[in-house]
Short mmCIF file of C-alpha atoms in Angstrom, two decimals:
data_model
loop_
_atom_site.label_atom_id
_atom_site.label_comp_id
_atom_site.label_asym_id
_atom_site.label_seq_id
_atom_site.Cartn_x
_atom_site.Cartn_y
_atom_site.Cartn_z
CA UNK A 1 -172.89 -34.90 -175.77
CA UNK A 2 -172.01 -32.90 -172.56
CA UNK A 3 -168.48 -30.84 -172.60
CA UNK A 4 -167.46 -32.85 -169.55
CA UNK A 5 -167.96 -35.92 -171.72
CA UNK A 6 -166.57 -34.86 -174.75
CA UNK A 7 -163.28 -33.69 -172.80
CA UNK A 8 -162.93 -37.15 -171.39
CA UNK A 9 -163.12 -38.69 -174.39
CA UNK A 10 -160.69 -36.42 -175.68
CA UNK A 11 -158.27 -37.14 -172.76
CA UNK A 12 -158.69 -40.83 -173.09
CA UNK A 13 -156.72 -40.30 -176.48
CA UNK A 14 -153.57 -39.23 -174.61
CA UNK A 15 -153.24 -42.28 -172.75
CA UNK A 16 -150.31 -44.84 -173.29
CA UNK A 17 -151.72 -48.18 -174.70
CA UNK A 18 -150.70 -49.69 -171.57
CA UNK A 19 -151.50 -47.22 -169.13
CA UNK A 20 -154.70 -48.76 -168.07
CA UNK A 21 -153.53 -52.19 -168.22
CA UNK A 22 -150.44 -51.57 -165.96
CA UNK A 23 -152.69 -49.72 -163.41
CA UNK A 24 -155.16 -52.39 -163.08
CA UNK A 25 -152.15 -54.88 -162.75
CA UNK A 26 -151.45 -53.78 -158.60
CA UNK A 27 -155.08 -54.10 -158.43
CA UNK A 28 -155.76 -57.41 -159.70
CA UNK A 29 -155.56 -59.62 -156.81
CA UNK A 30 -157.50 -58.15 -153.76
CA UNK A 31 -157.71 -59.93 -150.95
CA UNK A 32 -160.78 -61.53 -149.50
CA UNK A 33 -163.18 -59.94 -147.26
CA UNK A 34 -163.67 -61.82 -144.48
CA UNK A 35 -165.46 -61.70 -141.09
CA UNK A 36 -165.10 -64.59 -138.67
CA UNK A 37 -166.28 -67.18 -138.10
CA UNK A 38 -165.15 -68.30 -141.71
CA UNK A 39 -163.77 -71.37 -143.01
CA UNK A 40 -161.47 -71.66 -146.38
CA UNK A 41 -160.64 -74.41 -148.50
CA UNK A 42 -157.62 -73.61 -150.86
CA UNK A 43 -156.00 -75.65 -153.78
CA UNK A 44 -152.98 -74.68 -155.72
CA UNK A 45 -152.94 -76.69 -159.35
CA UNK A 46 -149.67 -76.78 -160.92
CA UNK A 47 -149.65 -78.06 -164.32
CA UNK A 48 -146.20 -79.57 -165.35
CA UNK A 49 -145.14 -79.22 -168.99
CA UNK A 50 -141.97 -80.12 -170.65
CA UNK A 51 -141.20 -76.57 -172.00
CA UNK A 52 -143.33 -73.91 -169.94
CA UNK A 53 -145.23 -71.91 -172.10
CA UNK A 54 -147.56 -69.08 -170.30
CA UNK A 55 -149.99 -69.03 -172.69
CA UNK A 56 -150.73 -73.16 -172.52
CA UNK A 57 -150.34 -72.76 -168.99
CA UNK A 58 -153.48 -70.14 -168.88
CA UNK A 59 -155.22 -72.15 -171.23
CA UNK A 60 -155.20 -75.04 -169.46
CA UNK A 61 -155.97 -73.55 -166.15
CA UNK A 62 -159.31 -71.53 -167.65
CA UNK A 63 -160.06 -75.02 -169.04
CA UNK A 64 -160.62 -76.24 -165.39
CA UNK A 65 -162.26 -73.42 -164.07
CA UNK A 66 -164.47 -73.51 -167.00
CA UNK A 67 -165.71 -76.71 -165.82
CA UNK A 68 -166.14 -75.56 -162.53
CA UNK A 69 -168.32 -72.71 -163.67
CA UNK A 70 -170.16 -74.71 -166.08
CA UNK A 71 -171.04 -77.10 -163.40
CA UNK A 72 -173.00 -74.25 -161.41
CA UNK A 73 -174.22 -72.52 -164.83
CA UNK A 74 -171.98 -69.70 -164.08
CA UNK A 75 -170.39 -67.43 -166.95
CA UNK A 76 -167.41 -68.16 -167.58
CA UNK A 77 -164.45 -65.29 -167.26
CA UNK A 78 -162.33 -63.96 -170.32
CA UNK A 79 -159.68 -66.10 -171.49
CA UNK A 80 -156.79 -63.75 -170.44
CA UNK A 81 -158.18 -63.36 -167.01
CA UNK A 82 -156.05 -63.79 -164.62
CA UNK A 83 -158.49 -63.26 -161.73
CA UNK A 84 -162.15 -64.50 -160.70
CA UNK A 85 -164.37 -63.94 -158.01
CA UNK A 86 -168.12 -65.29 -157.50
CA UNK A 87 -170.72 -65.96 -155.08
CA UNK A 88 -172.00 -69.22 -155.65
CA UNK A 89 -174.44 -69.09 -152.95
CA UNK A 90 -173.22 -71.95 -150.31
CA UNK A 91 -169.54 -70.75 -151.02
CA UNK A 92 -167.70 -68.00 -152.45
CA UNK A 93 -165.01 -68.61 -155.30
CA UNK A 94 -161.77 -66.52 -155.72
CA UNK A 95 -159.57 -67.93 -158.65
CA UNK A 96 -156.02 -66.52 -159.25
CA UNK A 97 -153.82 -67.54 -162.34
CA UNK A 98 -150.37 -67.16 -161.66
CA UNK A 99 -147.29 -68.32 -164.06
CA UNK A 100 -146.84 -71.86 -162.84
CA UNK A 101 -149.82 -72.45 -160.87
CA UNK A 102 -153.57 -71.43 -160.10
CA UNK A 103 -155.42 -71.22 -156.79
CA UNK A 104 -158.97 -71.85 -155.95
CA UNK A 105 -159.98 -70.12 -152.46
CA UNK A 106 -163.36 -71.27 -151.30
CA UNK A 107 -164.99 -69.45 -148.83
CA UNK A 108 -167.94 -70.42 -146.79
CA UNK A 109 -169.52 -68.54 -143.65
CA UNK A 110 -168.64 -70.54 -140.42
CA UNK A 111 -170.87 -71.86 -137.44
CA UNK A 112 -170.18 -69.10 -134.45
CA UNK A 113 -171.05 -72.13 -131.77
CA UNK A 114 -168.95 -74.69 -133.71
CA UNK A 115 -165.76 -76.12 -132.07
CA UNK A 116 -162.71 -75.95 -133.96
CA UNK A 117 -162.12 -79.69 -133.23
CA UNK A 118 -165.00 -80.40 -135.40
CA UNK A 119 -164.77 -77.50 -137.86
CA UNK A 120 -162.34 -79.18 -140.27
CA UNK A 121 -165.12 -81.81 -140.78
CA UNK A 122 -167.29 -79.21 -142.61
CA UNK A 123 -165.08 -77.09 -144.61
CA UNK A 124 -166.33 -75.60 -148.12
CA UNK A 125 -164.75 -78.66 -150.03
CA UNK A 126 -167.80 -80.74 -149.10
CA UNK A 127 -169.70 -78.19 -151.91
CA UNK A 128 -167.23 -78.84 -154.70
CA UNK A 129 -168.37 -81.14 -157.37
CA UNK A 130 -166.68 -84.89 -156.63
CA UNK A 131 -166.34 -85.02 -160.52
CA UNK A 132 -164.54 -81.83 -160.64
CA UNK A 133 -162.06 -83.13 -157.82
CA UNK A 134 -161.62 -86.25 -159.54
CA UNK A 135 -160.72 -84.45 -162.89
CA UNK A 136 -157.81 -82.79 -160.39
CA UNK A 137 -155.82 -85.91 -160.09
CA UNK A 138 -151.84 -85.15 -160.51
CA UNK A 139 -152.41 -81.32 -160.60
CA UNK A 140 -152.84 -80.45 -156.82
CA UNK A 141 -149.70 -79.33 -155.46
CA UNK A 142 -151.25 -77.43 -152.43
CA UNK A 143 -154.52 -78.28 -150.44
CA UNK A 144 -155.29 -76.41 -147.08
CA UNK A 145 -157.98 -75.61 -144.80
CA UNK A 146 -157.93 -72.32 -143.03
CA UNK A 147 -160.38 -71.76 -139.89
CA UNK A 148 -160.85 -68.12 -138.95
CA UNK A 149 -162.75 -67.91 -135.65
CA UNK A 150 -163.36 -65.58 -132.94
CA UNK A 151 -161.24 -65.50 -129.54
CA UNK A 152 -163.13 -66.98 -126.83
CA UNK A 153 -162.73 -66.28 -122.93
CA UNK A 154 -161.22 -69.72 -122.10
CA UNK A 155 -157.78 -69.83 -123.75
CA UNK A 156 -157.40 -73.32 -121.59
CA UNK A 157 -160.36 -74.72 -123.48
CA UNK A 158 -158.91 -73.51 -126.90
CA UNK A 159 -155.09 -74.76 -126.41
CA UNK A 160 -156.94 -78.32 -125.39
CA UNK A 161 -158.87 -78.07 -128.25
CA UNK A 162 -155.68 -77.24 -130.43
CA UNK A 163 -154.06 -80.36 -128.93
CA UNK A 164 -156.93 -82.63 -130.12
CA UNK A 165 -156.85 -80.87 -133.79
CA UNK A 166 -153.25 -81.28 -134.25
CA UNK A 167 -152.55 -84.82 -132.20
CA UNK A 168 -149.95 -83.46 -130.32
CA UNK A 169 -147.60 -82.91 -133.11
CA UNK A 170 -145.12 -79.75 -132.93
CA UNK A 171 -147.28 -76.73 -133.36
CA UNK A 172 -145.93 -73.73 -135.10
CA UNK A 173 -147.67 -70.28 -133.88
CA UNK A 174 -147.60 -66.97 -133.36
CA UNK A 175 -149.29 -63.69 -132.69
CA UNK A 176 -149.32 -61.40 -135.30
CA UNK A 177 -149.02 -57.59 -134.03
CA UNK A 178 -151.37 -58.76 -130.99
CA UNK A 179 -154.38 -58.66 -133.11
CA UNK A 180 -154.52 -62.59 -133.90
CA UNK A 181 -152.94 -65.96 -133.30
CA UNK A 182 -152.06 -68.33 -136.09
CA UNK A 183 -151.24 -71.77 -135.24
CA UNK A 184 -150.46 -74.53 -137.46
CA UNK A 185 -148.23 -78.04 -138.20
CA UNK A 186 -147.69 -77.49 -141.68
CA UNK A 187 -148.49 -81.43 -141.90
CA UNK A 188 -150.78 -82.98 -144.42
CA UNK A 189 -153.67 -84.70 -142.42
CA UNK A 190 -155.19 -87.63 -143.14
CA UNK A 191 -157.92 -86.15 -145.08
CA UNK A 192 -155.09 -84.77 -147.24
CA UNK A 193 -155.28 -81.12 -146.33
CA UNK A 194 -152.88 -79.11 -144.12
CA UNK A 195 -154.77 -76.89 -141.41
CA UNK A 196 -154.38 -73.72 -140.40
CA UNK A 197 -156.26 -71.94 -137.40
CA UNK A 198 -156.80 -68.10 -137.23
CA UNK A 199 -157.88 -67.09 -133.92
CA UNK A 200 -159.24 -63.33 -134.29
CA UNK A 201 -158.58 -61.32 -131.31
CA UNK A 202 -158.68 -57.73 -132.22
CA UNK A 203 -158.64 -57.93 -136.23
CA UNK A 204 -160.16 -54.73 -137.86
CA UNK A 205 -162.40 -54.91 -141.19
CA UNK A 206 -160.16 -55.69 -143.68
CA UNK A 207 -157.27 -57.78 -141.65
CA UNK A 208 -158.58 -61.35 -141.34
CA UNK A 209 -158.72 -61.29 -145.33
CA UNK A 210 -155.00 -60.13 -145.62
CA UNK A 211 -154.00 -62.21 -142.61
CA UNK A 212 -155.72 -65.68 -144.35
CA UNK A 213 -154.46 -64.49 -147.88
CA UNK A 214 -150.74 -64.38 -146.39
CA UNK A 215 -150.96 -67.54 -144.70
CA UNK A 216 -152.13 -69.13 -147.95
CA UNK A 217 -149.62 -67.52 -149.69
CA UNK A 218 -147.09 -68.80 -147.29
CA UNK A 219 -148.06 -72.62 -147.66
CA UNK A 220 -148.27 -72.41 -151.62
CA UNK A 221 -145.21 -70.36 -152.10
CA UNK A 222 -143.39 -73.03 -149.59
CA UNK A 223 -144.67 -75.61 -151.93
CA UNK A 224 -143.63 -74.31 -154.94
CA UNK A 225 -140.30 -73.50 -153.70
CA UNK A 226 -139.81 -77.15 -152.42
CA UNK A 227 -140.22 -78.35 -156.44
CA UNK A 228 -136.72 -77.55 -156.68
CA UNK A 229 -135.36 -79.63 -154.01
CA UNK A 230 -136.14 -83.16 -155.81
CA UNK A 231 -134.33 -81.66 -158.97
CA UNK A 232 -131.22 -80.58 -157.08
CA UNK A 233 -131.08 -84.05 -155.10
CA UNK A 234 -131.23 -85.71 -158.59
CA UNK A 235 -128.36 -83.88 -160.04
CA UNK A 236 -125.86 -84.29 -157.44
CA UNK A 237 -124.91 -87.96 -158.68
CA UNK A 238 -124.60 -86.54 -162.40
CA UNK A 239 -122.42 -83.89 -161.07
CA UNK A 240 -120.27 -86.36 -159.13
CA UNK A 241 -119.54 -88.56 -162.21
CA UNK A 242 -118.54 -85.18 -164.19
CA UNK A 243 -116.26 -84.27 -161.29
CA UNK A 244 -114.43 -87.62 -161.06
CA UNK A 245 -114.10 -87.55 -164.95
CA UNK A 246 -112.74 -84.15 -164.97
CA UNK A 247 -110.42 -85.07 -162.04
CA UNK A 248 -109.00 -88.15 -164.51
CA UNK A 249 -108.70 -85.82 -167.18
CA UNK A 250 -106.75 -83.16 -165.11
CA UNK A 251 -104.44 -86.16 -164.09
CA UNK A 252 -103.70 -87.27 -167.36
CA UNK A 253 -103.13 -83.49 -168.68
CA UNK A 254 -100.59 -83.24 -165.82
CA UNK A 255 -98.56 -86.02 -166.87
CA UNK A 256 -97.70 -84.52 -170.19
CA UNK A 257 -98.63 -87.08 -172.58
CA UNK A 258 -99.47 -85.61 -175.75
CA UNK A 259 -100.42 -88.77 -177.69
CA UNK A 260 -104.02 -88.72 -176.53
CA UNK A 261 -104.77 -84.87 -176.84
CA UNK A 262 -107.34 -85.51 -179.21
CA UNK A 263 -109.00 -87.92 -177.35
CA UNK A 264 -108.89 -85.92 -174.12
CA UNK A 265 -110.30 -82.69 -175.96
CA UNK A 266 -113.18 -84.96 -177.00
CA UNK A 267 -113.71 -86.00 -173.58
CA UNK A 268 -113.70 -82.79 -172.23
CA UNK A 269 -116.07 -81.29 -175.05
CA UNK A 270 -118.38 -84.07 -174.10
CA UNK A 271 -118.37 -83.18 -170.30
CA UNK A 272 -119.18 -79.74 -171.62
CA UNK A 273 -122.26 -80.73 -173.40
CA UNK A 274 -123.67 -82.78 -170.74
CA UNK A 275 -122.84 -80.23 -167.84
CA UNK A 276 -124.74 -77.56 -170.16
CA UNK A 277 -127.85 -79.80 -170.49
CA UNK A 278 -128.07 -80.39 -166.44
CA UNK A 279 -127.69 -76.51 -166.26
CA UNK A 280 -130.27 -75.90 -168.96
CA UNK A 281 -132.80 -78.24 -167.31
CA UNK A 282 -132.08 -76.69 -163.68
CA UNK A 283 -131.89 -73.05 -164.15
CA UNK A 284 -135.58 -72.55 -164.60
CA UNK A 285 -136.58 -74.55 -161.54
CA UNK A 286 -133.73 -73.51 -159.30
CA UNK A 287 -134.34 -69.40 -160.17
CA UNK A 288 -137.86 -69.91 -159.66
CA UNK A 289 -137.76 -71.70 -156.21
CA UNK A 290 -135.35 -68.97 -155.22
CA UNK A 291 -137.70 -66.62 -156.19
CA UNK A 292 -140.68 -68.53 -154.26
CA UNK A 293 -138.56 -68.59 -151.16
CA UNK A 294 -138.05 -64.90 -151.22
CA UNK A 295 -141.88 -64.49 -151.49
CA UNK A 296 -142.17 -66.90 -148.31
CA UNK A 297 -139.81 -64.62 -146.23
CA UNK A 298 -141.59 -61.30 -147.54
CA UNK A 299 -144.84 -62.63 -146.35
CA UNK A 300 -143.73 -63.78 -143.11
CA UNK A 301 -141.97 -60.55 -142.57
CA UNK A 302 -145.39 -59.03 -143.18
CA UNK A 303 -147.16 -61.18 -140.61
CA UNK A 304 -144.94 -59.30 -137.99
CA UNK A 305 -144.75 -62.07 -135.74
CA UNK A 306 -144.68 -62.10 -131.88
CA UNK A 307 -143.45 -65.04 -129.97
CA UNK A 308 -146.01 -67.36 -128.24
CA UNK A 309 -143.94 -68.93 -125.17
CA UNK A 310 -142.85 -72.31 -125.78
CA UNK A 311 -144.07 -72.19 -129.55
CA UNK A 312 -141.66 -71.76 -132.50
CA UNK A 313 -142.97 -68.83 -134.91
CA UNK A 314 -143.55 -69.41 -138.50
CA UNK A 315 -140.08 -67.54 -139.12
CA UNK A 316 -138.20 -69.94 -137.00
CA UNK A 317 -139.93 -73.15 -138.81
CA UNK A 318 -139.07 -71.84 -142.43
CA UNK A 319 -135.42 -70.82 -141.28
CA UNK A 320 -134.97 -74.34 -139.76
CA UNK A 321 -136.67 -76.50 -142.34
CA UNK A 322 -137.01 -74.40 -145.43
CA UNK A 323 -134.05 -72.50 -145.69
CA UNK A 324 -132.13 -75.72 -145.72
CA UNK A 325 -133.57 -77.20 -148.90
CA UNK A 326 -133.38 -73.95 -150.42
CA UNK A 327 -129.32 -73.59 -149.44
CA UNK A 328 -129.36 -77.30 -151.25
CA UNK A 329 -130.72 -76.07 -154.72
CA UNK A 330 -128.32 -72.81 -154.20
CA UNK A 331 -125.41 -75.21 -153.71
CA UNK A 332 -126.10 -77.34 -156.68
CA UNK A 333 -126.30 -74.21 -158.70
CA UNK A 334 -123.28 -72.74 -157.64
CA UNK A 335 -121.48 -76.36 -158.00
CA UNK A 336 -122.83 -76.63 -161.56
CA UNK A 337 -120.87 -73.01 -162.27
CA UNK A 338 -117.74 -73.92 -160.64
CA UNK A 339 -117.76 -77.16 -162.54
CA UNK A 340 -118.42 -75.38 -165.87
CA UNK A 341 -115.35 -72.75 -164.97
CA UNK A 342 -113.27 -75.57 -164.18
CA UNK A 343 -113.94 -77.59 -167.36
CA UNK A 344 -113.41 -74.12 -169.16
CA UNK A 345 -109.97 -73.70 -167.64
CA UNK A 346 -109.18 -77.61 -167.95
CA UNK A 347 -110.07 -77.26 -171.97
CA UNK A 348 -108.03 -73.78 -172.28
CA UNK A 349 -104.94 -75.40 -170.90
CA UNK A 350 -105.32 -78.26 -172.84
CA UNK A 351 -105.76 -76.11 -175.96
CA UNK A 352 -102.83 -74.25 -175.01
CA UNK A 353 -100.71 -77.28 -174.96
CA UNK A 354 -102.03 -78.58 -178.31
CA UNK A 355 -101.43 -75.12 -179.87
CA UNK A 356 -97.90 -75.21 -178.77
CA UNK A 357 -97.32 -78.58 -180.06
CA UNK A 358 -98.56 -77.14 -183.15
CA UNK A 359 -96.61 -74.31 -183.09
CA UNK A 360 -93.54 -76.92 -182.72
CA UNK A 361 -94.80 -79.17 -185.62
CA UNK A 362 -94.75 -75.79 -187.64
CA UNK A 363 -91.46 -74.89 -186.41
CA UNK A 364 -89.65 -78.01 -187.76
CA UNK A 365 -91.96 -77.90 -191.15
CA UNK A 366 -90.47 -74.31 -191.70
CA UNK A 367 -87.02 -75.44 -190.65
CA UNK A 368 -87.51 -78.32 -193.43
CA UNK A 369 -88.66 -76.14 -196.01
CA UNK A 370 -85.69 -73.62 -195.16
CA UNK A 371 -83.13 -76.67 -195.66
CA UNK A 372 -85.06 -77.77 -198.93
CA UNK A 373 -84.88 -74.00 -200.32
CA UNK A 374 -81.33 -74.04 -199.68
CA UNK A 375 -80.81 -77.25 -201.79
CA UNK A 376 -83.03 -75.87 -204.44
CA UNK A 377 -80.85 -72.72 -204.52
CA UNK A 378 -77.74 -74.52 -204.72
CA UNK A 379 -79.33 -76.83 -207.48
CA UNK A 380 -80.36 -73.80 -209.15
CA UNK A 381 -76.93 -72.18 -209.21
CA UNK A 382 -75.59 -75.81 -210.43
CA UNK A 383 -78.06 -75.35 -213.49
CA UNK A 384 -77.37 -71.79 -214.01
CA UNK A 385 -73.80 -72.63 -214.37
CA UNK A 386 -74.55 -75.45 -216.95
CA UNK A 387 -76.82 -73.26 -218.54
CA UNK A 388 -73.92 -70.81 -219.12
CA UNK A 389 -71.75 -73.37 -220.64
CA UNK A 390 -74.57 -74.94 -222.68
CA UNK A 391 -75.73 -71.46 -224.11
CA UNK A 392 -71.94 -70.37 -224.54
CA UNK A 393 -71.28 -73.61 -226.31
CA UNK A 394 -73.95 -73.41 -228.99
CA UNK A 395 -73.17 -69.50 -229.33
CA UNK A 396 -69.64 -70.12 -230.04
CA UNK A 397 -70.74 -72.84 -232.47
CA UNK A 398 -72.84 -70.26 -234.40
CA UNK A 399 -69.58 -67.61 -234.45
CA UNK A 400 -67.58 -70.57 -235.58
CA UNK A 401 -70.04 -70.91 -238.69
CA UNK A 402 -69.96 -67.48 -239.18
CA UNK A 403 -66.03 -67.12 -239.42
CA UNK A 404 -66.33 -70.08 -241.59
CA UNK A 405 -68.69 -68.10 -243.81
CA UNK A 406 -66.73 -65.17 -243.97
CA UNK A 407 -63.60 -67.32 -244.85
CA UNK A 408 -65.49 -68.61 -247.86
CA UNK A 409 -66.73 -65.10 -249.07
CA UNK A 410 -62.91 -64.30 -249.56
CA UNK A 411 -62.96 -62.20 -246.14
CA UNK A 412 -59.37 -62.69 -244.67
CA UNK A 413 -60.71 -63.87 -241.40
CA UNK A 414 -59.30 -67.24 -239.42
CA UNK A 415 -62.45 -68.94 -238.10
CA UNK A 416 -60.72 -70.57 -235.37
CA UNK A 417 -58.89 -67.37 -233.92
CA UNK A 418 -62.46 -65.59 -234.21
CA UNK A 419 -64.05 -68.40 -232.24
CA UNK A 420 -61.13 -68.25 -229.14
CA UNK A 421 -61.54 -64.65 -229.24
CA UNK A 422 -65.01 -64.86 -228.86
CA UNK A 423 -65.31 -67.42 -225.96
CA UNK A 424 -64.45 -65.10 -222.99
CA UNK A 425 -66.86 -62.40 -224.54
CA UNK A 426 -69.95 -64.89 -225.25
CA UNK A 427 -69.55 -66.59 -221.57
CA UNK A 428 -69.42 -63.26 -220.13
CA UNK A 429 -72.73 -61.92 -222.17
CA UNK A 430 -74.60 -65.12 -221.42
CA UNK A 431 -73.62 -65.11 -217.76
CA UNK A 432 -74.52 -61.50 -217.36
CA UNK A 433 -77.94 -62.41 -219.27
CA UNK A 434 -78.70 -64.98 -216.99
CA UNK A 435 -78.22 -63.09 -214.08
CA UNK A 436 -80.33 -60.28 -215.25
CA UNK A 437 -82.96 -62.32 -216.12
CA UNK A 438 -83.01 -63.76 -212.71
CA UNK A 439 -83.14 -60.50 -210.78
CA UNK A 440 -86.00 -59.44 -212.93
CA UNK A 441 -87.92 -62.55 -212.30
CA UNK A 442 -87.30 -62.41 -208.65
CA UNK A 443 -88.42 -58.74 -208.40
CA UNK A 444 -91.49 -59.77 -209.93
CA UNK A 445 -92.38 -62.41 -207.29
#
């Protein structure tokens, strides 16, 4: 074993376990290397699940890729792979697995003499197995064709071909730093695909692949961002109902009617539970839509667009069409938060009123307990007086018996006189004894 190899092996042991995977992460999705003319067919597959699980999503997407690879007898990538590229001969395939979707980009070398009006009839999708395409039913969220062609000398002919290609609809286009022109209408055409035309003017070696990749990312992230709009629109009627019921509860609370506090508290708790359920269902989708929208804006900025006279740029189109949809999602999310705060404030007010009423009831109970304690004290004092009389009476009876016994034994004692003299002494002693016993018991408690 050489010293260099041994040194490298020893140094590899010093690496953090995540150093190599983290370093490879930024290189996991390279751009395609394209040279005009090229034609691309792009699919984005979205597998909707009740509870999104990244592991289940990746496994499902790998199964779809595995079916395609097995059709051509190609080795399937590792189950944990998130990127795959292979040259199938008639076309090249680039596959990427993202958090919520996976993309399939089929690339075929184009015909230099083919006009762009007919080029979209011979895209790489014609080489994809029909059985595999049929198995994607309900999964395709994006389907797009990209035509990458060299700039011709006759601009008028190219403009006429664009009008025929997009059937006179409103075009969106721009010059990307003076090196290329990008044209699209962001519409789904009768063949089921949206169309992009990239006219190469002075693109360098790796620029065509980066430009095509950014356009496909814009289209994919645009559609993924719009997934939040139907959910936002469907949420608004439920929020209207919650707002209306909350307004009724607040009006009832203002009337200061304490008889139905428990019913109001139950209704407010029910409203809070309904809103929390809506927020939980929407929070992930709205956050994802905002993240995708930010990616769309970032990719458009990377194009460094220059306006083509008379044609709106991609940034203008997204600002006029996509931004309002994202603002709707944002407004619904903010409305949910505002409603949650209003419900919490109403709940606090009701609980405060219930607490004050309970304090008043407790005060009345304490007052009644004080009155009962005073009555019990007076009753106890009366009982103590009777107890003194009864104990003194029986004690004096015993004193009388003692006097009679002494007289019978020959002692010159008058029992009646002895009993009369003992009366105040016995009463005083009994009273003092009871008072002392009462103080001892009170001090113990």
